[in-house]
PDB file of C-alpha atoms in Angstrom:
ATOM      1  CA  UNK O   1      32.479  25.995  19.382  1.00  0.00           C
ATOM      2  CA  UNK O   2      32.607  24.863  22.465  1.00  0.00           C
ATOM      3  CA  UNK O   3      31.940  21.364  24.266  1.00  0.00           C
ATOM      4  CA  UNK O   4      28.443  22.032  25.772  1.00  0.00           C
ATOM      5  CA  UNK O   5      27.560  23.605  22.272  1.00  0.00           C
ATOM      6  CA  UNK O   6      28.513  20.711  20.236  1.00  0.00           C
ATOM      7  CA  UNK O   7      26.573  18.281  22.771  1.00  0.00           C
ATOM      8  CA  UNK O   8      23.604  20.480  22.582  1.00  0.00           C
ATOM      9  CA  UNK O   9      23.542  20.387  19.205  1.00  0.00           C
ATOM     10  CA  UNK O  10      24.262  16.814  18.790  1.00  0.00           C
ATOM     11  CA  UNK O  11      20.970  16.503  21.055  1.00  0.00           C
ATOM     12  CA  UNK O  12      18.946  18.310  19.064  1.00  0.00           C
ATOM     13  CA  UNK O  13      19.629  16.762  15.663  1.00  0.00           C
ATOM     14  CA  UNK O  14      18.925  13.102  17.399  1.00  0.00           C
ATOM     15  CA  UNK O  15      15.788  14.712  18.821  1.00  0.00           C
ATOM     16  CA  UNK O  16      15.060  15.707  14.952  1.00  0.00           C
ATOM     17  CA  UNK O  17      15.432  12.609  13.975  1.00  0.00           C
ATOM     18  CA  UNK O  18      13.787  10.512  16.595  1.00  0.00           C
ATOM     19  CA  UNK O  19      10.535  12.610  15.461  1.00  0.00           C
ATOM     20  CA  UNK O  20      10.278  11.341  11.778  1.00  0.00           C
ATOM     21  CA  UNK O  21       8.447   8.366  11.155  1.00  0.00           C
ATOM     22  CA  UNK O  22       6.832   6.416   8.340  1.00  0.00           C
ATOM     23  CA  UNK O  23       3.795   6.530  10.000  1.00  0.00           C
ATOM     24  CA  UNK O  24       2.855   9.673   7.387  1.00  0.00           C
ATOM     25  CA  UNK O  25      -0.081   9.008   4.794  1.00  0.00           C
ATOM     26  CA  UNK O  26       0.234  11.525   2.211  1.00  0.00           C
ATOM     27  CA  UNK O  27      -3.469  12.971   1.973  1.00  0.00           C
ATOM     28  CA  UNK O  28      -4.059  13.517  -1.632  1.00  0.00           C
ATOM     29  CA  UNK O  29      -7.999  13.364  -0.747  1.00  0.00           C
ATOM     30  CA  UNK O  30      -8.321  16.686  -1.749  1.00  0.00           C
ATOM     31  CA  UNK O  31      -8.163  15.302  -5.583  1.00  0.00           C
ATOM     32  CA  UNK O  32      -9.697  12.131  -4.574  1.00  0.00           C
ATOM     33  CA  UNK O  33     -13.946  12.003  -5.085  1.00  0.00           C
ATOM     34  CA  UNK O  34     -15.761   9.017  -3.176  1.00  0.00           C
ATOM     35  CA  UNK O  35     -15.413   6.050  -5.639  1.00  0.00           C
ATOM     36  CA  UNK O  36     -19.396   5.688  -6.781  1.00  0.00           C
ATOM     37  CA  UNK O  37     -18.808   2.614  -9.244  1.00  0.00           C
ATOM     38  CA  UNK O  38     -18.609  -0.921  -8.640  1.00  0.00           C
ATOM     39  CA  UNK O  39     -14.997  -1.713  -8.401  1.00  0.00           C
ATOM     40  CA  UNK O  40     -13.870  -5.235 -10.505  1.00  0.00           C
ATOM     41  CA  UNK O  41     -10.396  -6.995 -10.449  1.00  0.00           C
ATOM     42  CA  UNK O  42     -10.379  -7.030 -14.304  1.00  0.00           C
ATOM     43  CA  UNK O  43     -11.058  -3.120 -15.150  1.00  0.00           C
ATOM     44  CA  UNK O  44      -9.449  -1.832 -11.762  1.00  0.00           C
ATOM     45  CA  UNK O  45      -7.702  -4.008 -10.234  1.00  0.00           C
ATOM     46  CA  UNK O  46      -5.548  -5.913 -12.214  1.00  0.00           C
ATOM     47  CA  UNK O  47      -3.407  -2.755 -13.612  1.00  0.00           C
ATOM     48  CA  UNK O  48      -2.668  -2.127 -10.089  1.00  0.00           C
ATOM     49  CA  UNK O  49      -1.422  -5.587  -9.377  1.00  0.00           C
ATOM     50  CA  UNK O  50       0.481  -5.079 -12.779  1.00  0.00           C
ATOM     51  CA  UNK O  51       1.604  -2.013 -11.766  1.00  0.00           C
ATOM     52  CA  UNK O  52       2.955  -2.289  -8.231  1.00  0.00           C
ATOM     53  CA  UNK O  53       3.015  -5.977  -7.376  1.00  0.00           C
ATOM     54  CA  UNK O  54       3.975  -8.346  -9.702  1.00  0.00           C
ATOM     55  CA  UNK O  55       7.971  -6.901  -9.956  1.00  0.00           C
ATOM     56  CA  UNK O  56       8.465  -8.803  -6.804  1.00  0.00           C
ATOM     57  CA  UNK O  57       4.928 -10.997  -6.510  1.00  0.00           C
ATOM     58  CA  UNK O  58       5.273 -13.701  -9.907  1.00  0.00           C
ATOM     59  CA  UNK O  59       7.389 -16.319 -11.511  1.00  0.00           C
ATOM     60  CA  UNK O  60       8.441 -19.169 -10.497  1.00  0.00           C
ATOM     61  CA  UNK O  61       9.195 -17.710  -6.853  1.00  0.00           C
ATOM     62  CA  UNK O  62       7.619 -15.248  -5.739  1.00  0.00           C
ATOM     63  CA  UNK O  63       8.304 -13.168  -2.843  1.00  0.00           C
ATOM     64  CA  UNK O  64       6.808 -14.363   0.038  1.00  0.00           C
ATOM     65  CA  UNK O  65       5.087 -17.404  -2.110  1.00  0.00           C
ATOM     66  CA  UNK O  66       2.700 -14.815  -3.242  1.00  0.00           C
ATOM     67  CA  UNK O  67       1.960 -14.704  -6.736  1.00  0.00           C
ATOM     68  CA  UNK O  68      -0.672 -11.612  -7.399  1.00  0.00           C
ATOM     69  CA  UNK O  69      -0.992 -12.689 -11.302  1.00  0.00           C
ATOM     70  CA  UNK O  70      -4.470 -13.984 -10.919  1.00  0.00           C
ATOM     71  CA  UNK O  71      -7.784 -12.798 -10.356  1.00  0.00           C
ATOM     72  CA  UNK O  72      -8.055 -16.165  -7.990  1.00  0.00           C
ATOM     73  CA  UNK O  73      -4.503 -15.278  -5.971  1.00  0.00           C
ATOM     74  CA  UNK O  74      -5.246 -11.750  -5.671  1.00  0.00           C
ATOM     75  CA  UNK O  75      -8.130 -11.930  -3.732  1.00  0.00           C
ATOM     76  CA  UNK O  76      -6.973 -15.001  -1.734  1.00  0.00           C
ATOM     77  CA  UNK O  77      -4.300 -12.602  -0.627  1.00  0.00           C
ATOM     78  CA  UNK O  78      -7.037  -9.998   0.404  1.00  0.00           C
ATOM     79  CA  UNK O  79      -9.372 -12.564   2.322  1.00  0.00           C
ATOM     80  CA  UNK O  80      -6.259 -14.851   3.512  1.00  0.00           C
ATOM     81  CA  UNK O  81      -2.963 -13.110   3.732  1.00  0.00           C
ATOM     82  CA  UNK O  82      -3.719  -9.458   4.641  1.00  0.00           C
ATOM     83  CA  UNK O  83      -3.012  -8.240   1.251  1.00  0.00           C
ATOM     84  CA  UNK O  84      -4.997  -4.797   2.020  1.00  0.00           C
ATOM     85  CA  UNK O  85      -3.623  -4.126   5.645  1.00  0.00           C
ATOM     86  CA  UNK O  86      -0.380  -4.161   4.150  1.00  0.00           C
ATOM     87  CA  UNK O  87      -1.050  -2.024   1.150  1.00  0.00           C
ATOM     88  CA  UNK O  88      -2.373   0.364   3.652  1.00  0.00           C
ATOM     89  CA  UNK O  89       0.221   0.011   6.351  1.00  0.00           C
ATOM     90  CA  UNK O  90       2.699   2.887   6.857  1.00  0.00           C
ATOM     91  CA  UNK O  91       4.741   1.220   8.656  1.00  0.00           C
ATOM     92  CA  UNK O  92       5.473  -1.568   6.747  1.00  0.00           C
ATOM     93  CA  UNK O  93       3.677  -0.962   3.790  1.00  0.00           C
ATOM     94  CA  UNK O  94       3.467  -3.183  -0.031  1.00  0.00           C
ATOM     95  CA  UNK O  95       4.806  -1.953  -2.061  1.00  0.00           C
ATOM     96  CA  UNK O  96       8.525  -1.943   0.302  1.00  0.00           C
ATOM     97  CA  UNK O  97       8.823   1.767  -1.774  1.00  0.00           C
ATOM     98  CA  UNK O  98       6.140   3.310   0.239  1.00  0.00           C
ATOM     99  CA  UNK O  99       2.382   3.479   0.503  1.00  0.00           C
ATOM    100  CA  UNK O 100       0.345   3.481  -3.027  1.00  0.00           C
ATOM    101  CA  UNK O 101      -1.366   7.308  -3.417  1.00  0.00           C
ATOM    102  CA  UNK O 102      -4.529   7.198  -1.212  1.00  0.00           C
ATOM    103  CA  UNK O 103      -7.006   7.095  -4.616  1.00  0.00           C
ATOM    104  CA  UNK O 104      -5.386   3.803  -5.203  1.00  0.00           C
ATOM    105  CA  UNK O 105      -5.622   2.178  -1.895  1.00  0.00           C
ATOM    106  CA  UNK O 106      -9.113   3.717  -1.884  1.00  0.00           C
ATOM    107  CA  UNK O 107      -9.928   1.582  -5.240  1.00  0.00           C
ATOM    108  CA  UNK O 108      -8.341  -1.756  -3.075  1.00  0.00           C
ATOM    109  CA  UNK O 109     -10.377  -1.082  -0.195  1.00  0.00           C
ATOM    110  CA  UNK O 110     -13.780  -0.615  -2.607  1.00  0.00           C
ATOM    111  CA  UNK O 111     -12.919  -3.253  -4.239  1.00  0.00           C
ATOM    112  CA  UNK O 112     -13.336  -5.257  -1.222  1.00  0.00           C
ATOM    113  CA  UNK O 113     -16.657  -3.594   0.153  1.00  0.00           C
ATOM    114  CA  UNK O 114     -18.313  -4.610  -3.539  1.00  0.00           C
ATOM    115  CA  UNK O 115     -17.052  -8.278  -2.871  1.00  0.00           C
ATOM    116  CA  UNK O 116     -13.878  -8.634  -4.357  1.00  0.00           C
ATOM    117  CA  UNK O 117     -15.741  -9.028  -8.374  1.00  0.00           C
ATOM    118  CA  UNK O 118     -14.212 -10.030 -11.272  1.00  0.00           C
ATOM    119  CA  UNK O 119     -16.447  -8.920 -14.403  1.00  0.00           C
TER     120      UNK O 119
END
């Protein structure tokens, strides 16, 4: 192989690779219905939080200071800290793993058109 060939193809892999980003949202709408029930922290929420959050977001120091054990610090983190932007951020999204499925951040996002409820 020649030079040119092996600069060409050097090109084209950085090329490849300049065109990924984390700015994909996996779609899984298709099995996702419109949420038609009042979303609460305590049936919906909370096993979330449990779920995804509270690895890295409890005990005695949390990451970030944000401890996402409580009905009260959860949605303090929605109204004051941006807890649902970054849930749904591709980019830099909470969990660091990757974005929740979309049915999930769709329950968050309910959640917070109902009024953030507890009971």
């Amino acid at each position: 192989m020649n030079k040119h060939t092996k600069i060409t193809l050097a090109c084209i892999g950085l090329l490849g690779l300049a065109s990924c980003t984390k700015a994909f949202i996996p779609d899984d709408a298709a099995t996702t219905n419109p949420i038609n029930r009042t979303i609460k922290y305590n049936a919906d929420v909370k096993q979330i939080m449990t779920n995804s959050c509270i690895t890295c977001h409890s005990g005695p120091a949390p990451s970030a200071n944000l401890d996402l054990t409580t009905y009260t610090n959860v949605k303090n983190a929605a109204l004051n800290r941006n807890l649902l932007e970054r849930m749904n951020d591709a980019t830099a999204p909470m969990p660091q793993s990757g974005l929740l499925r979309l049915s999930t951040r769709q329950i968050m996002d309910k959640w917070k058109a109902d009024g953030y409820l507890e009971n």
